[in-house]
XYZ file of C-alpha atoms in Angstrom:
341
model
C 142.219 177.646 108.825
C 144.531 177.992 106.016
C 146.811 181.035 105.246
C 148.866 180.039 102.184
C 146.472 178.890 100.034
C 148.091 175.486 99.531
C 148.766 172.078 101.786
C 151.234 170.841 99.884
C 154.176 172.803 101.446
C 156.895 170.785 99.434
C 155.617 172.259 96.299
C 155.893 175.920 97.130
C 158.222 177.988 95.476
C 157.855 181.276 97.370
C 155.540 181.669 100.786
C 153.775 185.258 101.808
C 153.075 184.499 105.582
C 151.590 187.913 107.013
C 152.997 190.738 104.604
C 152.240 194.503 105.684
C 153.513 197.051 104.203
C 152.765 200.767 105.163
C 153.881 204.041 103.970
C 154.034 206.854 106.340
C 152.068 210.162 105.509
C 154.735 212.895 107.293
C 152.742 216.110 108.366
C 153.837 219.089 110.573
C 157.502 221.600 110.912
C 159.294 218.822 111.974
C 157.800 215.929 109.019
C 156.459 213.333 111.459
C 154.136 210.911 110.780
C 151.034 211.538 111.311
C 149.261 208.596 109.400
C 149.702 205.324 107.643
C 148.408 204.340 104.047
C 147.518 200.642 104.705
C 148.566 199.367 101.541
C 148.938 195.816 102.195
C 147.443 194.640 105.624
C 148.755 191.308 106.706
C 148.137 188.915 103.339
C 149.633 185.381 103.012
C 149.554 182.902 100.359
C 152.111 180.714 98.628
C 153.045 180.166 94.483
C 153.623 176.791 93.687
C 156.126 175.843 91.604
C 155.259 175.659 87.891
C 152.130 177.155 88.035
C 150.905 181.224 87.828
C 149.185 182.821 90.266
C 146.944 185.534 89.486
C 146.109 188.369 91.825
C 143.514 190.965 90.450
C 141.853 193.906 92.285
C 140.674 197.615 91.756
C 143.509 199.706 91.258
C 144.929 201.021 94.481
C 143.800 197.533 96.207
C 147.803 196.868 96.442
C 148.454 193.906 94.393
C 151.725 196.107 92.716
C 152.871 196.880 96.309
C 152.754 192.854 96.889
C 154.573 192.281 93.982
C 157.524 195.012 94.592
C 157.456 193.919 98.788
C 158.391 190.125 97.622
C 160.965 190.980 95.744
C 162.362 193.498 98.146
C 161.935 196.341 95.441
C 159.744 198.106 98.627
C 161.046 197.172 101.910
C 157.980 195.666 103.935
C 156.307 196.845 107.238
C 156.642 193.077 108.852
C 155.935 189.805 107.401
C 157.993 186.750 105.791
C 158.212 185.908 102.182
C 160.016 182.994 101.728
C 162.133 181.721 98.064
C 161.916 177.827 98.896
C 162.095 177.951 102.316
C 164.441 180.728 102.477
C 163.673 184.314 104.370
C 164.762 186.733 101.496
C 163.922 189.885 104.363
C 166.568 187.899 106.590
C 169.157 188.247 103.612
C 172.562 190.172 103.609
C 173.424 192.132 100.501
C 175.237 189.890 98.919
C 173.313 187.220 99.907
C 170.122 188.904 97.957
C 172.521 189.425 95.305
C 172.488 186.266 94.572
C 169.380 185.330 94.287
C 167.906 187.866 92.541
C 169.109 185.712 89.777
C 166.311 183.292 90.260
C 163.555 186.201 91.372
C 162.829 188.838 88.150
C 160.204 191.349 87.277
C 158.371 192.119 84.504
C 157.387 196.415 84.652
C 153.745 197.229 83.254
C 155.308 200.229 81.490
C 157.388 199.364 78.646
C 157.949 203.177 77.691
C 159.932 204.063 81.268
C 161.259 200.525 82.255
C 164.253 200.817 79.245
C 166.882 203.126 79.381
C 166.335 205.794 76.179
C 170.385 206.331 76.102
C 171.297 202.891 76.001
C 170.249 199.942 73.320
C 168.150 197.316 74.209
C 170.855 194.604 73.576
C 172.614 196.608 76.518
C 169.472 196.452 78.561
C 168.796 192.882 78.502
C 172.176 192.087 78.986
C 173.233 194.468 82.026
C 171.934 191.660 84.525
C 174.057 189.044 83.140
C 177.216 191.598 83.765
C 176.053 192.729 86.931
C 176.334 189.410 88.016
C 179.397 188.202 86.257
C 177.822 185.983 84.108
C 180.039 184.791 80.789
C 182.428 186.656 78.751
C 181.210 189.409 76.240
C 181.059 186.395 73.712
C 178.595 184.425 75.853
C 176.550 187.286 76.906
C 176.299 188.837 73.534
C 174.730 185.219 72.528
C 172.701 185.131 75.850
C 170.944 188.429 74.526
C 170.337 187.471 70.862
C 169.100 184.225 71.842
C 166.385 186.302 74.455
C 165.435 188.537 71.307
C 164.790 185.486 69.156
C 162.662 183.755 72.254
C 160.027 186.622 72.272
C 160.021 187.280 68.616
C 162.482 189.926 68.030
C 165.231 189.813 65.125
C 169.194 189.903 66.162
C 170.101 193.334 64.771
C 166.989 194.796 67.500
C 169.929 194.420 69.976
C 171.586 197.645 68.324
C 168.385 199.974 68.553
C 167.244 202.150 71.213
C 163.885 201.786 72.661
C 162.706 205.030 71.521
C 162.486 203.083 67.938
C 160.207 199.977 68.727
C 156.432 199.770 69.790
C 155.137 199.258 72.894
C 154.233 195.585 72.125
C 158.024 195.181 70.855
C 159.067 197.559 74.555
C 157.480 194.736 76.422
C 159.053 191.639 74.689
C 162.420 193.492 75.664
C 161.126 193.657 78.940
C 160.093 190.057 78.926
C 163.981 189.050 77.422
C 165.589 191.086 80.033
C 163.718 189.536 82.509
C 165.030 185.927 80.895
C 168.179 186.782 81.001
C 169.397 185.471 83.307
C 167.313 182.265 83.777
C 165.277 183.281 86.842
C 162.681 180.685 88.416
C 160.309 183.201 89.243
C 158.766 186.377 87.530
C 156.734 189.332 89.118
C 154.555 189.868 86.014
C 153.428 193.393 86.972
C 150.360 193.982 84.818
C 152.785 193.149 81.696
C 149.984 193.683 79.038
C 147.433 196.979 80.462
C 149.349 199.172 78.696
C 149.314 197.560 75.141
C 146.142 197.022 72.480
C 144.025 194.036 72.606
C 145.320 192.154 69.989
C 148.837 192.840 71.315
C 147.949 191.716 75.278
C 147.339 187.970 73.171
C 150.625 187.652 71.782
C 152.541 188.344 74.759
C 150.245 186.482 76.855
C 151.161 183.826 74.544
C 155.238 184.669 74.833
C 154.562 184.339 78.512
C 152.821 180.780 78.703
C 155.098 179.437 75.716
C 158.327 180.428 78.122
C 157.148 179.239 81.088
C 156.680 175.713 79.429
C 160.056 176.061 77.681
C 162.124 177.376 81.012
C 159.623 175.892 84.379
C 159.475 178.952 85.005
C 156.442 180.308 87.951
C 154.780 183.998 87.696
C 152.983 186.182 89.979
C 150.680 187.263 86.811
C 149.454 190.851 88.559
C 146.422 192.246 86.803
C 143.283 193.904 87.095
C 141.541 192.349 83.772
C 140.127 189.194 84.681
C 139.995 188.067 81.501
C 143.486 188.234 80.778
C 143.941 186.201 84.862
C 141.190 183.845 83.079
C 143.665 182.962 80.142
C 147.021 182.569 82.010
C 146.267 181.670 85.744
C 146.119 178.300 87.241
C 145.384 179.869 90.487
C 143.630 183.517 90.789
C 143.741 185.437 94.357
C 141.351 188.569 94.767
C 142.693 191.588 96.565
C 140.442 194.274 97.909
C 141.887 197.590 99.846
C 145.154 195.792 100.903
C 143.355 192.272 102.057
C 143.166 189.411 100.328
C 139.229 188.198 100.146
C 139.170 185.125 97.977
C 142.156 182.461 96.768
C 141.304 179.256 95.060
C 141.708 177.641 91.472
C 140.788 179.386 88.590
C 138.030 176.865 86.957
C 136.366 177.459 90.835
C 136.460 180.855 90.781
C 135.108 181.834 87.474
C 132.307 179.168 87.915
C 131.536 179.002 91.767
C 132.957 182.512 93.202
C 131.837 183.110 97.018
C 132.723 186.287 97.652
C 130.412 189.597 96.993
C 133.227 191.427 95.436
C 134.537 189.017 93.483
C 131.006 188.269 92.208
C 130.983 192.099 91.024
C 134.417 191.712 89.345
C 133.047 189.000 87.105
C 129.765 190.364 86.464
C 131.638 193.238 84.576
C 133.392 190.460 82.235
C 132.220 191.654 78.596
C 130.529 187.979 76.939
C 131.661 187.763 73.215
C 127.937 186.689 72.560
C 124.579 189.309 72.624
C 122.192 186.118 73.200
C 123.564 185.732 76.641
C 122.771 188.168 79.210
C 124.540 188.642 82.775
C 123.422 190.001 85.679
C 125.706 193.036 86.519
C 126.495 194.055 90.160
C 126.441 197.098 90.685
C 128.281 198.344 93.586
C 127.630 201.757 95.426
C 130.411 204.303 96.722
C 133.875 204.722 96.189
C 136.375 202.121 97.288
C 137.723 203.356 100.920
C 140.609 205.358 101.950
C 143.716 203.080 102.898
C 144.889 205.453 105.399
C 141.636 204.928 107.298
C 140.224 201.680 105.937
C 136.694 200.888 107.645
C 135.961 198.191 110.787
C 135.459 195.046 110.126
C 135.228 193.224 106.803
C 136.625 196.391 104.726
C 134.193 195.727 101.984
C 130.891 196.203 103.717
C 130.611 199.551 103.134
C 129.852 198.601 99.758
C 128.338 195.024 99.944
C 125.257 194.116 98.831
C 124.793 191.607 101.224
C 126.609 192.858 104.263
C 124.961 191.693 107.841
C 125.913 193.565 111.366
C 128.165 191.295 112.075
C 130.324 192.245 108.554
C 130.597 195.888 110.022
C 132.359 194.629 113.344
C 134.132 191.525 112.870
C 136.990 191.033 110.434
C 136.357 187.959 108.694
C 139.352 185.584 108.256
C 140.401 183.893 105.030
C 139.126 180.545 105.789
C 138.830 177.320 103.630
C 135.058 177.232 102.701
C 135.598 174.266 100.235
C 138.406 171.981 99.026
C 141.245 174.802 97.966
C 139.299 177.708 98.559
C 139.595 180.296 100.470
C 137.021 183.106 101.100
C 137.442 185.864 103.531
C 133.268 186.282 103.923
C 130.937 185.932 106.970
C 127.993 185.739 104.470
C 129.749 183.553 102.052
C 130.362 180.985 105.010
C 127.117 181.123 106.835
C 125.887 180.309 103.029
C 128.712 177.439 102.510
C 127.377 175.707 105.760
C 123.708 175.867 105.077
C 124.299 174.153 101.941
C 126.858 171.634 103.766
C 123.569 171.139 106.346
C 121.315 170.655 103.636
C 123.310 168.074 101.950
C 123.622 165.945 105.247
C-alpha cells in the first residue's frame, strides 16, 4: 500500500502523511462541543517538485481546507505535512516565519484578497517588507518587475484594486504571491471566479511562471477541465477522503473510481457528433459532521456492493502510480490482472 502517491521520496517537495482537520460545532449554556464537521479525514499524498498537483471535488469535499491546513493558514486536527523533509506543524514562530518565504497562496477571490485602502504596488510588496527583504529601491523594482511578469503595466502599482477587473485582481494576486520567490504555491481555485476566456490567460500566467521560476502548485479546483490543462498529477477528493490519485493522462483516459467516473462524464465535449454517457448520481452529497460507514460514497454509488457499506476501503495502488480508494474498482483491477495471466 501506498499513501503518498509517489515512490520516489527524494523528489518530494512537500509530504501530507495523515492530515485531519476538524472543526468543532459548540452547542449548549456553557458552548461545548457537541459535534465535529469532518472536513478532512486522514488524507496523505506528496507534490513533487516541479510538477502541479491537482485536487478537484464537489464543493464542501475539503480540498480548500487541505490547502489552508498545509500551509498552517488552519491549524490541523493531527497529521504531518512536511516542506522537504521538514515538519512545518513542529515549527516555532519564527521558524515558520521563515519559510513562509518559500510556501505562498494564491486566494480564489480577487475582490476580498487586496486591501481596498492600500495600492496594489503596496500589496505585492508588503511580504518582501515583512520579511526584510531589500531597501525601498530594491523592493519598489521587485514589485514592478511582478506587474510586468503577469501582464500588468508599471504605473498599476499606484492604483487601488477597486479600479482593475477581476482578471487584472487575480494577476495582482498571482505577483504578490511571486514576490517573494516562493517554491511552492497553494493555487486556491485561482480562476472560478473569472470568465472563460479570462480562466485561459491566467492559466497560461501560471504554467509560463512555473517554467520561468521551478516553481510547484497545489492547483485546487473543482473544474476538471481547467485540472485537465494545468495538472501533471490530479487527486480526487470526496467528503474529506481522498478516493483516487494518479497521473493525469491515466485518469482522464482509464479512471477507476465511480465518482470520479461521474465527475468526467459531466465534462462538456466541444464537438455535437460525440456523445457521452452521463452518470447520473442520486442524493445529496453527505453531511461531514456525520459522514456514512464505510466507503463514504456508497450512499450514492452506482455500483456499491455490501461490503462498500461496512468496510472503508483504503487508497491502494491498483496499477503502476495509481491509487484508487474502491472495493469494486479493485475486485475489477484483479479480474482483469487474472484474465491476462
Amino acid at each position: 500500500m501506498i499513501t503518498n502517491g509517489t515512490s520516489n521520496k527524494a523528489e518530494n517537495l512537500v509530504e501530507v502523511k495523515n492530515l485531519v482537520k476538524y472543526f468543532p460545532i459548540k452547542g449548549g449554556l456553557l458552548q461545548r462541543t457537541v459535534a465535529q464537521v469532518k472536513a478532512v479525514d486522514d488524507i496523505s499524498f506528496a507534490v513533487k517538485e516541479g510538477e502541479t498537483l491537482g485536487l478537484v471535488g464537489e464543493s464542501g469535499c475539503g480540498k480548500t481546507t487541505v490547502g489552508r491546513t498545509l500551509l498552517r493558514l488552519t491549524p490541523a486536527t493531527r497529521g504531518t505535512v512536511e516542506y522537504q523533509g521538514q515538519d512545518i506543524f513542529k515549527l516555532g514562530g519564527s521558524q515558520m516565519k521563515a519559510l513562509r518565504k518559500n510556501m505562498q497562496i494564491i486566494f480564489q477571490d480577487p475582490y476580498s484578497s487586496l486591501d481596498p485602502r492600500m495600492p496594489v504596488g503596496e500589496s505585492i510588496g508588503e511580504g518582501l517588507l515583512v520579511h526584510g527583504m531589500g531597501n525601498a529601491k530594491e523592493r519598489n523594482a521587485n514589485v514592478i518587475e511582478m506587474l510586468r511578469k503577469v501582464g500588468l503595466e508599471d504605473y498599476h502599482a499606484r492604483r487601488y484594486p477597486h479600479e482593475f477587473s477581476g482578471g487584472q485582481r487575480q494577476r495582482i494576486g498571482i505577483a504578490r504571491a511571486l514576490a517573494l520567490r516562493p517554491k511552492f504555491i497553494v493555487c486556491d481555485e485561482p480562476v472560478s471566479a473569472l470568465d472563460v476566456s479570462i480562466q485561459s490567460q491566467v492559466l497560461n500566467i501560471l504554467k509560463d511562471l512555473q517554467g520561468e521560476f521551478g516553481l510547484t502548485y497545489l492547483f485546487i479546483a473543482h473544474n476538471l477541465a481547467v485540472v485537465e490543462h494545468i495538472s501533471n498529477r490530479v487527486g480526487v477528493m470526496y467528503l474529506g477522503k481522498m478516493v483516487e490519485l494518479t497521473n493525469r493522462e491515466s485518469l482522464f483516459r482509464d479512471p477507476l473510481h465511480p465518482y470520479t467516473k461521474a465527475l468526467l462524464s459531466a465534462i462538456p465535449i466541444p464537438d455535437p457528433t460525440i456523445k457521452r454517457e452521463r452518470v447520473i448520481l442520486q442524493g445529496d452529497v453527505p453531511s461531514p459532521v456525520n459522514p456514512p460507514s464505510g466507503c463514504r460514497f456508497h450512499t450514492r454509488c452506482p455500483v456499491a456492493i455490501d461490503k462498500c457499506k461496512v468496510v472503508e476501503p483504503p487508497l491502494e495502488e491498483l496499477k503502476p502510480g495509481h491509487l484508487v480508494a474502491c472495493h469494486v474498482a479493485k475486485d475489477e483491477v484483479m479480474r482483469a490482472k487474472a484474465m491476462a495471466n
